[in-house]
CSV table of C-alpha atoms and ligand atoms in Angstrom, one decimal:
chain,number,residue,atom,x,y,z
A,132,MET,CA,0.0,0.0,0.0
A,133,ASP,CA,2.8,2.3,1.0
A,134,LEU,CA,4.7,1.5,-2.2
A,135,VAL,CA,1.6,2.2,-4.4
A,136,GLY,CA,1.3,5.5,-2.6
A,137,GLU,CA,5.0,6.3,-3.3
A,138,LEU,CA,4.6,5.2,-6.9
A,139,GLY,CA,1.9,7.8,-7.4
A,140,LEU,CA,4.0,10.5,-5.8
A,141,VAL,CA,7.1,9.7,-7.8
A,142,SER,CA,5.3,9.5,-11.1
A,143,SER,CA,3.8,13.0,-10.6
A,144,GLU,CA,7.2,14.2,-9.5
A,145,ILE,CA,8.6,13.1,-12.8
A,146,ILE,CA,5.7,14.4,-14.8
A,147,ASN,CA,5.8,17.8,-13.2
A,148,HIS,CA,9.6,17.9,-13.1
A,149,PRO,CA,11.0,21.5,-13.4
A,150,GLU,CA,13.6,20.3,-15.9
A,151,LEU,CA,10.9,19.5,-18.4
A,152,GLU,CA,9.7,23.1,-18.4
A,153,GLY,CA,9.9,24.8,-21.7
A,154,LEU,CA,10.8,21.6,-23.6
A,155,GLU,CA,8.8,20.6,-26.6
A,156,LEU,CA,7.5,17.2,-25.6
A,157,LYS,CA,5.5,15.6,-28.4
A,158,GLY,CA,3.6,12.7,-27.1
A,159,PHE,CA,4.9,13.0,-23.6
A,160,ASP,CA,1.8,14.5,-22.2
A,161,SER,CA,-0.5,11.8,-23.5
A,162,SER,CA,1.8,9.1,-22.2
A,163,ALA,CA,2.0,10.9,-18.9
A,164,HIS,CA,-1.7,11.0,-18.8
A,165,ARG,CA,-2.0,7.3,-19.5
A,166,LEU,CA,0.5,6.6,-16.7
A,167,GLU,CA,-1.5,8.7,-14.2
A,168,GLY,CA,-4.7,6.9,-15.2
A,169,LEU,CA,-3.0,3.5,-14.6
A,170,ILE,CA,-1.5,4.5,-11.3
A,171,ARG,CA,-4.9,5.7,-10.1
A,172,GLU,CA,-6.3,2.4,-11.1
A,173,ILE,CA,-3.6,0.5,-9.3
A,174,GLN,CA,-4.3,2.6,-6.2
A,175,ASP,CA,-8.0,1.8,-6.4
A,176,GLU,CA,-7.3,-1.9,-7.0
A,177,SER,CA,-4.8,-2.2,-4.2
A,178,SER,CA,-7.1,-0.5,-1.7
A,179,GLY,CA,-9.6,-3.1,-2.9
A,180,LEU,CA,-7.3,-5.9,-1.9
A,181,ARG,CA,-7.3,-4.7,1.7
A,182,LEU,CA,-11.1,-4.9,1.9
A,183,VAL,CA,-12.6,-7.5,4.1
A,184,PRO,CA,-16.2,-8.1,5.1
A,185,VAL,CA,-17.5,-6.5,8.2
A,186,GLY,CA,-19.1,-9.8,9.1
A,187,SER,CA,-16.1,-10.9,11.1
A,188,VAL,CA,-16.5,-8.1,13.6
A,189,PHE,CA,-20.3,-8.4,13.5
A,190,LYS,CA,-20.1,-12.1,14.5
A,191,ARG,CA,-17.9,-11.3,17.5
A,192,MET,CA,-20.9,-9.3,18.8
A,193,GLN,CA,-23.0,-12.4,19.0
A,194,ARG,CA,-21.0,-13.7,21.9
A,195,LEU,CA,-21.1,-10.3,23.6
A,196,VAL,CA,-24.9,-10.2,23.3
A,197,ARG,CA,-25.2,-13.7,24.8
A,198,ASP,CA,-23.0,-12.7,27.7
A,199,VAL,CA,-24.7,-9.4,28.3
A,200,SER,CA,-28.1,-10.9,28.0
A,201,LYS,CA,-27.3,-13.3,30.9
A,202,GLN,CA,-25.7,-10.5,33.0
A,203,ILE,CA,-28.7,-8.2,32.9
A,204,ASN,CA,-31.5,-10.7,32.5
A,205,LYS,CA,-32.9,-9.4,29.2
A,206,GLU,CA,-33.8,-11.6,26.3
A,207,ILE,CA,-32.0,-10.2,23.3
A,208,ALA,CA,-32.0,-11.2,19.6
A,209,LEU,CA,-29.2,-10.0,17.5
A,210,VAL,CA,-29.9,-9.5,13.8
A,211,LEU,CA,-27.1,-9.0,11.4
A,212,ILE,CA,-27.6,-7.4,8.0
A,213,GLY,CA,-25.1,-6.8,5.2
A,214,GLU,CA,-22.3,-8.8,6.7
A,215,ASP,CA,-20.7,-9.1,3.2
A,216,THR,CA,-20.2,-5.3,3.1
A,217,GLU,CA,-16.5,-4.7,2.8
A,218,VAL,CA,-14.2,-2.2,4.5
A,219,ASP,CA,-10.5,-1.7,4.8
A,220,LYS,CA,-9.0,-4.3,7.1
A,221,VAL,CA,-7.5,-1.6,9.3
A,222,ILE,CA,-10.9,-0.1,9.8
A,223,VAL,CA,-12.6,-3.4,10.6
A,224,ASP,CA,-10.1,-4.0,13.4
A,225,ARG,CA,-10.7,-0.6,14.8
A,226,LEU,CA,-14.5,-0.9,14.7
A,227,TYR,CA,-14.5,-3.7,17.4
A,228,ASP,CA,-14.2,-1.5,20.5
A,229,PRO,CA,-16.8,1.1,19.4
A,230,LEU,CA,-19.2,-1.6,18.4
A,231,VAL,CA,-18.8,-3.4,21.8
A,232,HIS,CA,-19.7,-0.1,23.5
A,233,LEU,CA,-22.7,0.7,21.3
A,234,VAL,CA,-24.1,-2.8,21.5
A,235,ARG,CA,-23.7,-2.7,25.3
A,236,ASN,CA,-25.5,0.6,25.5
A,237,SER,CA,-28.3,-0.7,23.3
A,238,ALA,CA,-28.7,-3.7,25.6
A,239,ASP,CA,-28.4,-1.8,28.8
A,240,HIS,CA,-30.0,1.7,28.2
A,241,GLY,CA,-32.1,0.9,25.2
A,242,LEU,CA,-33.8,-2.4,25.7
A,243,GLU,CA,-36.4,-2.7,28.5
A,244,ASN,CA,-36.6,-5.7,30.7
A,245,PRO,CA,-39.1,-8.4,29.7
A,246,GLU,CA,-41.8,-7.1,32.0
A,247,GLU,CA,-41.6,-3.5,30.9
A,248,ARG,CA,-41.7,-4.7,27.3
A,249,ARG,CA,-44.8,-6.8,27.9
A,250,LYS,CA,-46.5,-3.8,29.5
A,251,ALA,CA,-45.5,-1.6,26.5
A,252,GLY,CA,-47.1,-4.2,24.2
A,253,LYS,CA,-43.8,-5.3,22.8
A,254,SER,CA,-42.5,-8.9,22.5
A,255,GLU,CA,-40.5,-9.8,25.6
A,256,LYS,CA,-37.4,-10.4,23.5
A,257,GLY,CA,-35.7,-7.2,22.5
A,258,THR,CA,-33.9,-6.9,19.2
A,259,ILE,CA,-30.6,-5.3,18.4
A,260,THR,CA,-29.8,-5.0,14.7
A,261,LEU,CA,-26.3,-4.5,13.3
A,262,ALA,CA,-26.4,-3.5,9.6
A,263,ALA,CA,-23.8,-2.5,7.1
A,264,TYR,CA,-24.3,-0.8,3.7
A,265,GLN,CA,-21.9,0.6,1.2
A,266,GLN,CA,-22.8,4.0,-0.3
A,267,GLY,CA,-20.3,5.4,-2.7
A,268,GLY,CA,-16.9,5.7,-1.1
A,269,GLU,CA,-18.3,5.1,2.4
A,270,VAL,CA,-19.8,2.4,4.5
A,271,GLN,CA,-22.7,3.0,6.9
A,272,ILE,CA,-22.9,0.9,9.9
A,273,LEU,CA,-26.2,1.0,11.9
A,274,ILE,CA,-26.6,-0.1,15.5
A,275,LYS,CA,-30.3,-0.2,16.2
A,276,ASP,CA,-32.4,-1.3,19.2
A,277,ASP,CA,-36.1,-1.6,19.5
A,278,GLY,CA,-36.0,-0.4,23.1
A,279,LYS,CA,-37.3,2.7,24.9
A,280,GLY,CA,-35.3,5.3,23.1
A,281,MET,CA,-33.1,8.0,24.6
A,282,ASN,CA,-34.5,9.6,27.7
A,283,ARG,CA,-34.8,13.2,26.7
A,284,GLU,CA,-35.6,14.5,30.2
A,285,ALA,CA,-32.8,12.6,31.9
A,286,ILE,CA,-30.2,13.7,29.3
A,287,LEU,CA,-31.4,17.3,29.4
A,288,GLY,CA,-31.3,17.3,33.2
A,289,ARG,CA,-27.8,16.0,33.2
A,290,ALA,CA,-26.8,18.5,30.5
A,291,VAL,CA,-28.1,21.3,32.7
A,292,GLU,CA,-26.3,20.0,35.8
A,293,ARG,CA,-23.1,19.8,33.8
A,294,GLY,CA,-23.6,23.4,32.5
A,295,LEU,CA,-23.8,22.3,28.9
A,296,ILE,CA,-27.0,24.2,28.5
A,297,GLY,CA,-29.2,26.7,30.4
A,298,ALA,CA,-32.1,25.3,32.5
A,299,ASP,CA,-34.7,27.3,30.5
A,300,GLU,CA,-33.6,26.2,27.0
A,301,ASP,CA,-35.5,23.7,24.9
A,302,PRO,CA,-33.2,22.4,22.2
A,303,ASP,CA,-34.2,20.1,19.4
A,304,ASP,CA,-33.7,16.3,19.8
A,305,GLU,CA,-30.5,16.2,17.7
A,306,THR,CA,-28.8,18.7,20.0
A,307,VAL,CA,-30.0,16.7,23.1
A,308,TRP,CA,-28.8,13.4,21.8
A,309,ASN,CA,-25.4,14.9,21.1
A,310,PHE,CA,-24.9,15.7,24.8
A,311,ILE,CA,-24.1,12.1,25.4
A,312,PHE,CA,-20.8,12.6,23.5
A,313,ASP,CA,-19.6,14.8,26.3
A,314,ALA,CA,-16.8,13.2,28.3
A,315,GLY,CA,-18.0,11.6,31.5
A,316,PHE,CA,-21.7,12.0,30.5
A,317,SER,CA,-24.0,9.3,31.9
A,318,THR,CA,-27.6,9.3,32.9
A,319,ASN,CA,-26.9,6.5,35.3
A,320,GLU,CA,-27.0,7.4,38.9
A,321,GLN,CA,-24.7,4.6,39.8
A,322,VAL,CA,-22.0,2.7,38.1
A,323,SER,CA,-23.2,-0.8,37.2
A,324,LYS,CA,-21.2,-3.6,35.6
A,325,LEU,CA,-22.2,-2.4,32.2
A,326,SER,CA,-22.6,1.3,32.4
A,327,GLY,CA,-22.4,4.5,34.4
A,328,ARG,CA,-18.8,5.5,34.1
A,329,GLY,CA,-19.8,7.7,31.2
A,330,VAL,CA,-16.4,7.3,29.6
A,331,GLY,CA,-18.1,5.7,26.6
A,332,MET,CA,-19.6,7.8,23.9
A,333,ASP,CA,-16.9,10.4,23.8
A,334,VAL,CA,-14.3,7.7,23.2
A,335,VAL,CA,-16.5,6.1,20.6
A,336,LYS,CA,-16.8,9.4,18.8
A,337,THR,CA,-13.1,10.1,18.8
A,338,SER,CA,-12.3,6.6,17.5
A,339,ILE,CA,-14.8,7.0,14.7
A,340,GLN,CA,-13.4,10.5,13.9
A,341,ASP,CA,-10.0,9.0,13.8
A,342,LEU,CA,-11.3,6.7,11.0
A,343,ARG,CA,-12.4,9.9,9.2
A,344,GLY,CA,-16.0,8.9,10.1
A,345,ARG,CA,-19.1,10.4,11.6
A,346,ILE,CA,-21.6,9.2,14.1
A,347,GLU,CA,-25.3,10.2,14.1
A,348,ILE,CA,-28.1,9.5,16.5
A,349,LYS,CA,-31.8,9.0,15.8
A,350,SER,CA,-34.1,8.1,18.6
A,351,GLN,CA,-37.8,7.9,19.2
A,352,GLN,CA,-39.4,7.5,22.5
A,353,GLY,CA,-40.8,4.0,23.0
A,354,LEU,CA,-39.5,2.8,19.7
A,355,GLY,CA,-35.7,2.7,20.2
A,356,SER,CA,-32.6,4.3,18.9
A,357,THR,CA,-30.4,4.0,15.9
A,358,LEU,CA,-26.7,5.0,15.8
A,359,THR,CA,-25.3,5.4,12.4
A,360,LEU,CA,-21.6,5.3,11.7
A,361,ARG,CA,-20.4,6.6,8.3
A,362,ILE,CA,-16.9,5.6,7.5
A,363,PRO,CA,-14.7,5.8,4.4
A,364,LEU,CA,-14.0,2.5,2.7
A,365,THR,CA,-10.3,3.1,3.0
A,366,LEU,CA,-7.9,5.4,4.9
A,367,ALA,CA,-5.1,5.2,2.4
A,368,PHE,CA,-6.3,7.8,-0.1
A,369,LEU,CA,-8.4,10.8,0.1
A,370,ASP,CA,-10.1,12.8,-2.7
A,371,ALA,CA,-9.2,16.3,-1.6
A,372,MET,CA,-9.3,19.9,-2.6
A,373,VAL,CA,-5.9,21.3,-1.7
A,374,VAL,CA,-5.8,24.9,-0.7
A,375,ARG,CA,-3.2,27.3,0.5
A,376,GLN,CA,-3.7,29.8,3.3
A,377,GLY,CA,-0.7,31.8,4.4
A,378,ASN,CA,2.3,29.4,4.2
A,379,ARG,CA,0.3,26.3,5.0
A,380,LEU,CA,-1.4,23.8,2.7
A,381,TYR,CA,-4.7,22.1,3.7
A,382,ALA,CA,-6.4,19.1,2.1
A,383,ILE,CA,-10.2,19.4,2.4
A,384,PRO,CA,-12.1,16.2,1.6
A,385,VAL,CA,-14.1,16.9,-1.6
A,386,ASP,CA,-17.2,15.3,0.0
A,387,VAL,CA,-17.6,18.2,2.3
A,388,VAL,CA,-16.9,21.0,-0.2
A,389,SER,CA,-20.2,22.6,-1.4
A,390,GLU,CA,-18.6,25.3,-3.5
A,391,ALA,CA,-15.7,27.8,-3.8
A,392,PHE,CA,-16.1,31.4,-4.9
A,393,LYS,CA,-14.8,34.9,-4.6
A,394,VAL,CA,-16.7,37.0,-2.1
A,395,GLN,CA,-18.6,39.9,-3.6
A,396,GLU,CA,-19.1,43.2,-1.9
A,397,LYS,CA,-22.8,42.6,-1.7
A,398,GLN,CA,-22.4,39.3,0.1
A,399,VAL,CA,-20.7,40.9,3.1
A,400,THR,CA,-23.1,41.4,5.9
A,401,THR,CA,-22.3,43.4,9.0
A,402,THR,CA,-20.4,41.3,11.4
A,403,ALA,CA,-22.4,39.5,14.1
A,404,VAL,CA,-22.7,40.9,17.6
A,405,ASP,CA,-19.6,39.1,18.9
A,406,GLY,CA,-17.4,40.5,16.1
A,407,SER,CA,-17.4,37.2,14.2
A,408,GLU,CA,-17.7,37.5,10.4
A,409,VAL,CA,-20.6,36.2,8.3
A,410,ILE,CA,-21.2,36.2,4.6
A,411,ARG,CA,-24.5,36.0,2.7
A,412,VAL,CA,-24.7,33.0,0.4
A,413,ARG,CA,-28.0,33.1,-1.5
A,414,ASP,CA,-30.6,33.2,1.4
A,415,ALA,CA,-28.3,31.9,4.1
A,416,LEU,CA,-25.9,33.6,6.4
A,417,VAL,CA,-22.7,31.6,6.7
A,418,PRO,CA,-20.1,32.0,9.4
A,419,VAL,CA,-16.6,32.7,8.3
A,420,LEU,CA,-13.8,30.6,9.9
A,421,ARG,CA,-10.3,32.0,9.4
A,422,LEU,CA,-7.8,29.2,9.5
A,423,GLU,CA,-5.1,31.5,10.7
A,424,ASP,CA,-7.2,32.4,13.7
A,425,PHE,CA,-8.1,28.8,14.3
A,426,TYR,CA,-4.4,27.9,14.3
A,427,GLN,CA,-3.5,31.0,16.2
A,428,GLU,CA,-1.0,32.3,13.7
A,429,ASP,CA,0.3,35.8,13.7
A,430,HIS,CA,-1.1,37.7,10.7
A,431,ASP,CA,-3.0,40.7,9.4
A,432,HIS,CA,-6.6,40.1,8.6
A,433,GLN,CA,-7.3,40.4,4.9
A,434,ALA,CA,-10.5,42.0,3.9
A,435,ILE,CA,-13.1,39.3,3.0
A,436,VAL,CA,-14.3,41.0,-0.1
A,437,GLY,CA,-12.4,39.7,-3.1
A,438,THR,CA,-11.1,36.7,-1.2
A,439,VAL,CA,-11.8,33.2,-2.3
A,440,VAL,CA,-13.7,31.1,0.2
A,441,VAL,CA,-14.4,27.4,0.3
A,442,LEU,CA,-17.8,26.5,1.6
A,443,VAL,CA,-17.8,23.3,3.6
A,444,HIS,CA,-20.8,21.6,5.1
A,445,THR,CA,-20.7,20.1,8.5
A,446,SER,CA,-23.3,18.8,11.0
A,447,HIS,CA,-23.2,22.3,12.5
A,448,GLY,CA,-24.2,23.9,9.2
A,449,GLU,CA,-22.1,25.5,6.5
A,450,VAL,CA,-18.8,27.3,7.2
A,451,ALA,CA,-16.8,29.6,4.8
A,452,LEU,CA,-13.1,29.2,4.9
A,453,PRO,CA,-11.2,32.2,3.3
A,454,ILE,CA,-8.1,31.0,1.5
A,455,ASP,CA,-5.3,32.4,-0.6
A,456,GLU,CA,-5.6,30.0,-3.4
A,457,ILE,CA,-7.0,26.6,-4.5
A,458,VAL,CA,-3.9,24.6,-5.4
A,459,SER,CA,-5.5,21.5,-7.0
A,460,GLN,CA,-8.0,18.8,-6.7
A,461,GLN,CA,-6.4,15.4,-6.4
A,462,GLN,CA,-6.4,12.0,-4.8
A,463,VAL,CA,-3.9,12.4,-2.0
A,464,THR,CA,-2.0,9.7,-0.3
A,465,MET,CA,-2.7,9.8,3.4
A,466,LYS,CA,-0.3,9.1,6.3
A,467,PRO,CA,-1.3,9.2,9.9
A,468,LEU,CA,-0.4,12.2,12.0
A,469,GLN,CA,2.4,11.2,14.3
A,470,GLY,CA,4.3,12.7,17.2
A,471,GLN,CA,3.6,16.4,17.8
A,472,LEU,CA,1.4,16.6,14.7
A,473,LYS,CA,-1.1,14.3,16.4
A,474,GLN,CA,-2.3,17.2,18.4
A,475,ILE,CA,-3.0,19.4,15.5
A,476,ARG,CA,-6.5,20.8,15.8
A,477,ALA,CA,-9.1,19.4,13.3
A,478,GLY,CA,-6.3,17.4,11.6
A,479,VAL,CA,-7.2,13.9,10.5
A,480,GLY,CA,-4.1,13.0,8.6
A,481,CYS,CA,-1.1,14.1,6.7
A,482,ALA,CA,-1.7,14.4,2.9
A,483,MET,CA,1.2,13.7,0.6
A,484,LEU,CA,0.7,15.8,-2.5
A,485,ALA,CA,1.7,15.0,-6.0
A,486,SER,CA,4.0,18.1,-5.9
A,487,GLY,CA,5.9,16.5,-3.0
A,488,ASP,CA,4.5,19.0,-0.5
A,489,ILE,CA,2.6,18.0,2.6
A,490,ALA,CA,-0.8,19.3,3.6
A,491,ILE,CA,-2.9,18.9,6.7
A,492,ALA,CA,-6.0,16.9,5.9
A,493,LEU,CA,-8.8,18.6,7.7
A,494,ASP,CA,-11.8,17.1,9.5
A,495,CYS,CA,-14.2,20.1,9.2
A,496,GLU,CA,-16.5,18.6,11.8
A,497,ARG,CA,-13.7,19.2,14.4
A,498,PHE,CA,-13.7,23.0,13.9
A,499,PHE,CA,-16.4,23.0,16.6
A,500,SER,CA,-14.8,20.8,19.2
B,162,ATP,N1,-29.1,2.8,22.9
B,162,ATP,C1,-29.4,3.7,23.8
B,162,ATP,N2,-30.7,3.9,24.2
B,162,ATP,C2,-31.0,4.8,25.2
B,162,ATP,N3,-30.1,5.6,25.8
B,162,ATP,C3,-28.8,5.5,25.4
B,162,ATP,C4,-28.4,4.5,24.4
B,162,ATP,N4,-27.1,4.7,24.2
B,162,ATP,C5,-26.7,5.7,25.1
B,162,ATP,N5,-27.7,6.1,25.8
B,162,ATP,C6,-27.6,7.3,26.8
B,162,ATP,O1,-26.4,7.9,26.7
B,162,ATP,C7,-25.7,8.0,27.9
B,162,ATP,C8,-24.2,8.0,27.7
B,162,ATP,O2,-23.8,6.7,27.3
B,162,ATP,P1,-22.3,6.3,27.6
B,162,ATP,O3,-22.1,4.9,27.0
B,162,ATP,O4,-21.4,7.3,27.2
B,162,ATP,O5,-22.3,6.2,29.2
B,162,ATP,P2,-22.9,5.1,30.1
B,162,ATP,O6,-23.4,3.9,29.3
B,162,ATP,O7,-23.9,5.7,31.0
B,162,ATP,O8,-21.6,4.6,31.0
B,162,ATP,P3,-20.3,3.8,30.4
B,162,ATP,O9,-19.3,4.8,30.1
B,162,ATP,O10,-20.0,3.0,31.6
B,162,ATP,O11,-20.8,3.0,29.2
B,162,ATP,C9,-26.3,6.9,28.7
B,162,ATP,O12,-26.2,7.1,30.1
B,162,ATP,C10,-27.7,6.8,28.2
B,162,ATP,O13,-28.5,7.7,28.9
B,163,MG,MG1,-22.3,2.9,27.9
């Protein structure tokens, strides 16, 4: 995999070699183009070789469910769907811990005990479903229970206690569910064998984000909850828009880029109360996030009018990133962030560019955490 990555880098190094500049190269360009096509194909094929079915990690949940079911005296059926769906082997291995946690939560917090279920007109046996689907370059993994759903009051109450929100606020469900990702958050009064330490969901979220993935919660009172993980098929390559801001390069996953444009005078709206900038895009007001502020670099603020911004969409809505230039759009070879770089905010990897330069691959979701 590494070699295939290197191959791509070296070939573009040759094709873009400065010594070729100004030369009349009949036929070179078309050969170069064919070479690039082939290398891209090899990259896709070799990522394919590393794909394994998620079934292996799903099956390991069967045993867990059996054990948990005995421990907490709940009858539980585990249904597996889409076990043949394939993901990168590295990813499958790293899905085990998050899945254990989510399945335990479904069993412990989601499913009612047999008596409660009977009273609610449900079958005594609760069902946990694990499903996997491929959708484009990503895989969706669903962990679903037919239990009582998230307890809105309990979660809100805890959130107020923890100062995450004011006592008089009434946020929408999505916001409420997301409080469970706060470190140390638990609605349990006491620590049981299975739950209550509240160390869970925040760790699950970070491990999924480290896989360049997302996690989403849907829940309905009395009907149960569904947690959806969206994870890329492979971590080795990333389709990215590479941009330059100041003296840094950033690789933004093309999936999250809505558009890029030069800001017009008429789009600039008076800055919000707290001094933060917003621009008008069609009917919406989009907050501006300056990467140099985010990374606390010394600089002079450039006026927003006439600047190119990249609009990215996140679960917190759209955000406009002012940049100096769009460098390219390419499939970049990804390397993990190591050592000091691990701590880089919103960084999800190190992108090796065809030019030989290195860019920080951004996880735009993490601009907010
Ligand atoms: N499937 C689910 N159904 C209903 N509520 C859930 C479900 N999953 C999580 N929750 C809620 O989210 C809270 C946080 O979950 P988390 O796993 O982080 O902590 P915990 O289970 O209480 O403790 P532990 O860290 O020991 O697992 C739970 O206390 C519970 O209120
Ligand atoms: Mg838990």
